Structures are given as structure tokens and as C-alpha cells.
XYZ file of C-alpha atoms in Angstrom:
56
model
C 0.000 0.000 0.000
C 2.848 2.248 -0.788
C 1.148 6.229 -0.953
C 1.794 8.123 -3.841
C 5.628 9.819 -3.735
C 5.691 12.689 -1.324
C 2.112 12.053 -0.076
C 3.303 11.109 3.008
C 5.657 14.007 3.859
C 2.939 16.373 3.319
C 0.420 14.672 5.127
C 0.501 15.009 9.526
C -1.744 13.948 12.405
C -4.855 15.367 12.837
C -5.282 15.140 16.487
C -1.408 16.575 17.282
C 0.100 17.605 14.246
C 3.052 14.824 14.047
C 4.028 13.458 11.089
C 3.269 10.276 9.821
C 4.591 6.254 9.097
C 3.315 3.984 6.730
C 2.936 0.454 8.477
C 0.991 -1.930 6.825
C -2.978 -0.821 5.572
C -2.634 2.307 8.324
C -0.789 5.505 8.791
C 0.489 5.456 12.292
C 1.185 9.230 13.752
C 4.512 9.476 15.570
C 3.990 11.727 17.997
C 5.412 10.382 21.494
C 1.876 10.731 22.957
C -0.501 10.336 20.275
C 0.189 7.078 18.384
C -2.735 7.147 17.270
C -3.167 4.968 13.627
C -4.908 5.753 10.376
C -6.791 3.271 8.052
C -5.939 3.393 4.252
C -9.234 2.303 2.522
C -8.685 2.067 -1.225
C -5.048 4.284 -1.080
C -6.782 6.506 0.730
C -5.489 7.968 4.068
C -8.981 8.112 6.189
C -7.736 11.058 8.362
C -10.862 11.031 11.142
C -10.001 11.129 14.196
C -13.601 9.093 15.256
C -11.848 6.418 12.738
C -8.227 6.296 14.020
C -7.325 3.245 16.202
C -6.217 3.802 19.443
C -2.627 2.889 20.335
C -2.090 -0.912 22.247
């Protein structure tokens, strides 16, 4: 599920601003105390906070 080239250095956590890894279907924010992590549905980032999974 590779994002289009620079997508992802453009693209930062809604709920604290931190930028972003790609890990699997999900974009996982890595802020130190957000970690919260993103589905990709269809390449597309899904960038709700009310969708994001909560860290484990």
C-alpha cells in the first residue's frame, strides 16, 4: 500500500500535528503521545479522528 511519492511528507496527524509512518494498511502518527493509527481504505489515508485506532 505504498502512498503516492511525497504524499506522506505532506500529510501530519490530525489530532497533534506529528508526522506520519506507513505500516501496513494504516498511517500510524509518531507523535510520542498520540500514536494514534490511520486506516488506508482504497489508497486513501482516512484522516478522522472518530476512525483512528487507538494505540495498544
Amino acid at each position: 500500500m505504498p502512498l503516492e511519492a511525497g504524499l506522506l511528507e505532506i500529510l501530519a496527524c490530525p489530532a497533534c500535528h506529528a508526522p506520519f509512518k506507513e505500516q501496513d494498511t494504516e498511517l500510524v502518527c509518531t507523535g510520542q503521545d498520540c500514536g494514534l493509527a490511520y486506516p488506508v481504505r482504497d489508497d486513501i489515508p482516512v484522516l478522522l479522528v472518530d476512525e483512528a485506532r487507538r494505540p495498544e
